Amino acid sequence: AQSVTQLDSHVSVSEGTPVLLRCNYSSSYSPSLFWYVQHPNKGLQLLLKYTSAATLVKGINGFEAEFKKSETSFHLTKPSAHMSDAAEYFCVVSGGTGFQKLVFGTGTRLLVSP
Amino acid sequence: DAGVIQSPRHEVTEMGQEVTLRCKPISGHDYLFWYRQTMMRGLELLIYFNNNVPIDDSGMPEDRFSAKMPNASFSTLKIQPSEPRDSAVYFCASSLAQGAERNYGYTFGSGTRLTVV
C-alpha cells in the first residue's frame, strides 16, 4: 500500500524568503510522486512529478522537489516566495504494477505575508 | 484542449432532491475519477472508471450515490436523495495511462460546489 505524510498542516513565510513543504512517503514499490497546488476556490493543478528519472524535479512557477529514497522524502522547495504562491499544496504518491490510483496527502496550507 | 470540464460550477438544492453532476474528460484519456473534498475529510476518491467501465467504487459513501460513464466523453455523478452532509466540492479528473506504465498524474476539473440545504 502507498501513503504520504505531509508533516505540516500550515506553513507561513514572508514574501521573498524560501519555501519548504515537507512530505514523506511509504510505498511497497518504486513510487511515482507528485505535488499538486490548489488555489482558493479552484481545482487542483499539477506542479511537478517524479517518475524514476532525475531525482531533482523542476516544476512550474519556480518550484522544485528532490526525491530521496534513503529518507523516503519528496520535499517541495522554492527559493523565493511570491504572494501568488499562497495556496494549499498536496503531496501525492502512486506505485505498483500497472496503473495505480493516486493517494493524496492531507495538504499543507502555505501562507505568504508581505 | 479545454481540459476537464465540469458542470454546473455551483449547485444549491434542497434536502431530498436529486442532484446530477457532469464531467467531460480530456479527449483520449482512458481513466476518469470522481473526488469529493470537504474541510473535515479532505480529498476522497469516490469512484474511478477505465475505458468507461467502473473499476473501484469502494469510496462511494452509500447507495444514494451512483456514477455512470455511458461513453468516453461523458460521466455523471448522481445523488438521490441529497442530504446536507453531502455538501462539498466534487471534482472530476482524467488521466492517460500508457499501457502498463506508471501513472503520470491526473488533470482535474474546476469542481462543482454543492450545497444541500
Short mmCIF file of C-alpha atoms in Angstrom, two decimals:
data_model
loop_
_atom_site.label_atom_id
_atom_site.label_comp_id
_atom_site.label_asym_id
_atom_site.label_seq_id
_atom_site.Cartn_x
_atom_site.Cartn_y
_atom_site.Cartn_z
CA ALA A 1 0.00 0.00 0.00
CA GLN A 2 1.03 3.57 -0.61
CA SER A 3 0.69 6.58 1.68
CA VAL A 4 2.08 10.07 2.14
CA THR A 5 2.50 12.18 5.25
CA GLN A 6 2.63 15.92 4.95
CA LEU A 7 4.41 16.99 8.07
CA ASP A 8 2.96 20.49 8.37
CA SER A 9 -0.68 21.48 8.06
CA HIS A 10 0.29 25.17 7.76
CA VAL A 11 3.49 26.94 6.73
CA SER A 12 3.91 30.69 6.97
CA VAL A 13 6.65 32.61 5.14
CA SER A 14 7.38 36.17 4.18
CA GLU A 15 7.47 37.23 0.57
CA GLY A 16 10.95 36.76 -0.85
CA THR A 17 12.00 34.07 1.63
CA PRO A 18 12.49 30.37 0.84
CA VAL A 19 9.64 27.86 0.93
CA LEU A 20 9.92 24.30 2.26
CA LEU A 21 6.92 21.99 2.31
CA ARG A 22 7.72 18.57 3.71
CA CYS A 23 6.44 15.21 2.53
CA ASN A 24 7.34 11.66 3.47
CA TYR A 25 6.04 8.68 1.56
CA SER A 26 5.57 4.99 2.08
CA SER A 27 5.41 2.60 -0.82
CA SER A 28 5.97 -1.09 -1.38
CA TYR A 29 7.01 -0.32 -4.93
CA SER A 30 9.21 2.18 -6.67
CA PRO A 31 6.87 5.15 -6.42
CA SER A 32 5.73 7.95 -8.64
CA LEU A 33 5.42 11.16 -6.65
CA PHE A 34 3.60 14.39 -7.41
CA TRP A 35 2.90 17.78 -5.96
CA TYR A 36 -0.41 19.47 -6.72
CA VAL A 37 -1.44 23.02 -5.85
CA GLN A 38 -4.94 24.28 -5.17
CA HIS A 39 -5.65 27.98 -5.08
CA PRO A 40 -8.76 29.15 -3.22
CA ASN A 41 -11.97 28.06 -4.92
CA LYS A 42 -10.02 26.46 -7.75
CA GLY A 43 -9.26 22.96 -8.97
CA LEU A 44 -6.02 21.09 -8.42
CA GLN A 45 -3.10 21.84 -10.71
CA LEU A 46 -0.08 19.59 -11.21
CA LEU A 47 3.10 21.36 -10.07
CA LEU A 48 5.64 18.64 -10.77
CA LYS A 49 6.12 14.89 -10.88
CA TYR A 50 8.82 12.31 -10.23
CA THR A 51 8.61 9.07 -12.22
CA SER A 52 12.02 7.39 -11.71
CA ALA A 53 14.05 9.72 -13.91
CA ALA A 54 16.17 12.53 -12.38
CA THR A 55 15.80 12.76 -8.62
CA LEU A 56 15.65 16.58 -8.69
CA VAL A 57 12.46 17.58 -10.41
CA LYS A 58 11.67 21.09 -11.59
CA GLY A 59 8.09 22.22 -11.85
CA ILE A 60 6.12 25.29 -12.73
CA ASN A 61 6.40 28.70 -11.05
CA GLY A 62 9.94 28.08 -9.78
CA PHE A 63 9.10 25.10 -7.56
CA GLU A 64 11.23 22.00 -7.37
CA ALA A 65 11.36 18.80 -5.36
CA GLU A 66 14.00 16.21 -4.65
CA PHE A 67 13.32 12.50 -4.37
CA LYS A 68 15.41 10.99 -1.57
CA LYS A 69 14.90 7.27 -1.37
CA SER A 70 17.06 6.84 1.73
CA GLU A 71 14.88 9.31 3.60
CA THR A 72 11.60 8.38 1.84
CA SER A 73 11.06 12.07 1.31
CA PHE A 74 9.89 14.32 -1.50
CA HIS A 75 10.03 17.85 -0.10
CA LEU A 76 8.86 20.81 -2.18
CA THR A 77 11.00 23.96 -2.26
CA LYS A 78 11.13 27.38 -3.84
CA PRO A 79 13.97 29.86 -3.35
CA SER A 80 11.80 32.94 -3.03
CA ALA A 81 8.11 33.03 -2.14
CA HIS A 82 5.65 35.22 -4.00
CA MET A 83 2.29 36.37 -2.76
CA SER A 84 0.63 34.36 -5.52
CA ASP A 85 2.10 31.15 -4.06
CA ALA A 86 -0.39 31.26 -1.18
CA ALA A 87 -2.45 28.10 -1.66
CA GLU A 88 -2.96 24.51 -0.50
CA TYR A 89 -0.31 22.02 -1.59
CA PHE A 90 -0.85 18.28 -1.82
CA CYS A 91 1.83 15.61 -1.92
CA VAL A 92 0.70 12.54 -3.84
CA VAL A 93 2.07 9.02 -4.32
CA SER A 94 1.34 6.23 -6.75
CA GLY A 95 3.07 2.91 -7.06
CA GLY A 96 2.70 -0.67 -8.08
CA THR A 97 2.46 -2.79 -11.16
CA GLY A 98 0.31 -1.49 -13.96
CA PHE A 99 -1.93 1.50 -13.40
CA GLN A 100 -2.30 2.58 -9.80
CA LYS A 101 -4.54 5.30 -8.48
CA LEU A 102 -3.06 8.35 -6.76
CA VAL A 103 -3.02 8.60 -2.97
CA PHE A 104 -3.26 12.18 -1.69
CA GLY A 105 -1.79 13.66 1.46
CA THR A 106 -3.86 15.84 3.75
CA GLY A 107 -2.41 19.06 2.36
CA THR A 108 -0.26 21.94 3.58
CA ARG A 109 -1.61 25.47 3.52
CA LEU A 110 1.07 27.97 2.55
CA LEU A 111 0.58 31.49 3.86
CA VAL A 112 2.70 34.30 2.39
CA SER A 113 2.89 37.63 4.16
CA PRO A 114 4.14 40.89 2.63
CA ASP B 1 -7.61 21.25 -25.32
CA ALA B 2 -10.22 22.74 -22.99
CA GLY B 3 -9.22 20.45 -20.14
CA VAL B 4 -11.64 18.57 -17.91
CA ILE B 5 -15.00 20.31 -17.96
CA GLN B 6 -17.44 20.06 -15.08
CA SER B 7 -20.93 21.41 -14.77
CA PRO B 8 -22.53 23.08 -13.01
CA ARG B 9 -19.91 25.13 -11.13
CA HIS B 10 -22.30 25.71 -8.26
CA GLU B 11 -25.42 23.86 -7.20
CA VAL B 12 -27.74 24.68 -4.36
CA THR B 13 -30.53 22.22 -3.71
CA GLU B 14 -32.98 21.26 -1.03
CA MET B 15 -32.60 18.14 1.05
CA GLY B 16 -34.28 15.19 -0.62
CA GLN B 17 -33.82 16.42 -4.16
CA GLU B 18 -31.88 14.60 -6.84
CA VAL B 19 -28.58 16.15 -7.88
CA THR B 20 -26.64 15.32 -11.04
CA LEU B 21 -23.07 16.44 -11.58
CA ARG B 22 -21.49 16.22 -15.02
CA CYS B 23 -17.99 15.76 -16.33
CA LYS B 24 -16.35 15.79 -19.74
CA PRO B 25 -12.82 14.32 -19.60
CA ILE B 26 -9.93 15.25 -21.83
CA SER B 27 -10.28 13.60 -25.20
CA GLY B 28 -8.19 10.43 -25.39
CA HIS B 29 -7.86 9.96 -21.63
CA ASP B 30 -8.90 6.46 -20.63
CA TYR B 31 -9.29 6.94 -16.87
CA LEU B 32 -11.87 9.11 -15.14
CA PHE B 33 -12.08 9.82 -11.41
CA TRP B 34 -14.65 11.40 -9.12
CA TYR B 35 -13.40 13.01 -5.91
CA ARG B 36 -15.13 14.78 -3.05
CA GLN B 37 -13.42 17.47 -0.99
CA THR B 38 -14.54 18.68 2.44
CA MET B 39 -12.80 20.50 5.25
CA MET B 40 -13.31 17.58 7.60
CA ARG B 41 -12.28 14.69 5.36
CA GLY B 42 -10.03 16.30 2.78
CA LEU B 43 -9.92 14.82 -0.70
CA GLU B 44 -11.68 11.46 -1.05
CA LEU B 45 -11.75 9.23 -4.12
CA LEU B 46 -15.33 8.14 -4.73
CA ILE B 47 -15.06 6.05 -7.88
CA TYR B 48 -12.97 5.64 -10.99
CA PHE B 49 -13.51 4.29 -14.49
CA ASN B 50 -11.21 2.77 -17.07
CA ASN B 51 -12.44 2.77 -20.66
CA ASN B 52 -15.93 3.66 -19.40
CA VAL B 53 -16.06 0.69 -17.01
CA PRO B 54 -16.23 1.28 -13.24
CA ILE B 55 -13.12 -0.21 -11.65
CA ASP B 56 -13.30 0.77 -8.00
CA ASP B 57 -16.36 2.26 -6.32
CA SER B 58 -15.33 1.46 -2.76
CA GLY B 59 -15.24 5.16 -1.93
CA MET B 60 -18.87 5.79 -2.76
CA PRO B 61 -20.35 6.67 0.62
CA GLU B 62 -23.70 4.93 0.29
CA ASP B 63 -26.38 3.76 -2.09
CA ARG B 64 -27.64 7.29 -2.55
CA PHE B 65 -24.59 7.91 -4.73
CA SER B 66 -24.27 6.49 -8.23
CA ALA B 67 -21.95 7.20 -11.15
CA LYS B 68 -22.12 6.35 -14.81
CA MET B 69 -19.93 6.74 -17.84
CA PRO B 70 -22.05 5.99 -20.92
CA ASN B 71 -19.26 6.94 -23.32
CA ALA B 72 -15.66 8.10 -23.38
CA SER B 73 -16.58 11.78 -23.32
CA PHE B 74 -19.15 11.98 -20.54
CA SER B 75 -19.71 10.93 -16.96
CA THR B 76 -22.29 11.73 -14.30
CA LEU B 77 -22.37 11.52 -10.53
CA LYS B 78 -25.85 11.39 -9.10
CA ILE B 79 -27.03 11.81 -5.53
CA GLN B 80 -30.59 10.76 -4.78
CA PRO B 81 -31.90 11.79 -2.33
CA SER B 82 -29.44 14.51 -1.34
CA GLU B 83 -28.68 15.34 2.30
CA PRO B 84 -26.97 18.36 3.93
CA ARG B 85 -23.91 16.24 4.75
CA ASP B 86 -23.35 15.78 1.02
CA SER B 87 -22.38 19.45 0.79
CA ALA B 88 -18.85 19.51 -0.61
CA VAL B 89 -16.82 20.31 -3.69
CA TYR B 90 -16.90 17.45 -6.18
CA PHE B 91 -14.01 17.13 -8.59
CA CYS B 92 -13.69 15.11 -11.75
CA ALA B 93 -10.25 14.19 -13.09
CA SER B 94 -8.98 12.26 -16.08
CA SER B 95 -5.75 10.53 -16.89
CA LEU B 96 -3.96 8.74 -19.65
CA ALA B 97 -2.25 5.52 -18.62
CA GLN B 98 0.20 4.38 -21.22
CA GLY B 99 -0.29 0.66 -21.21
CA ALA B 100 1.34 -0.96 -18.20
CA GLU B 101 3.47 2.08 -17.42
CA ARG B 102 3.21 4.05 -14.25
CA ASN B 103 0.69 6.78 -13.60
CA TYR B 104 1.68 10.18 -14.96
CA GLY B 105 -0.78 12.23 -12.97
CA TYR B 106 -4.32 13.45 -13.32
CA THR B 107 -5.85 16.58 -14.83
CA PHE B 108 -8.58 17.97 -12.61
CA GLY B 109 -11.66 19.94 -13.50
CA SER B 110 -12.58 23.12 -11.66
CA GLY B 111 -15.09 21.31 -9.46
CA THR B 112 -18.77 21.61 -8.59
CA ARG B 113 -19.57 23.24 -5.28
CA LEU B 114 -22.68 21.50 -3.95
CA THR B 115 -24.73 22.96 -1.13
CA VAL B 116 -27.67 20.97 0.22
CA VAL B 117 -29.96 22.99 2.48
#
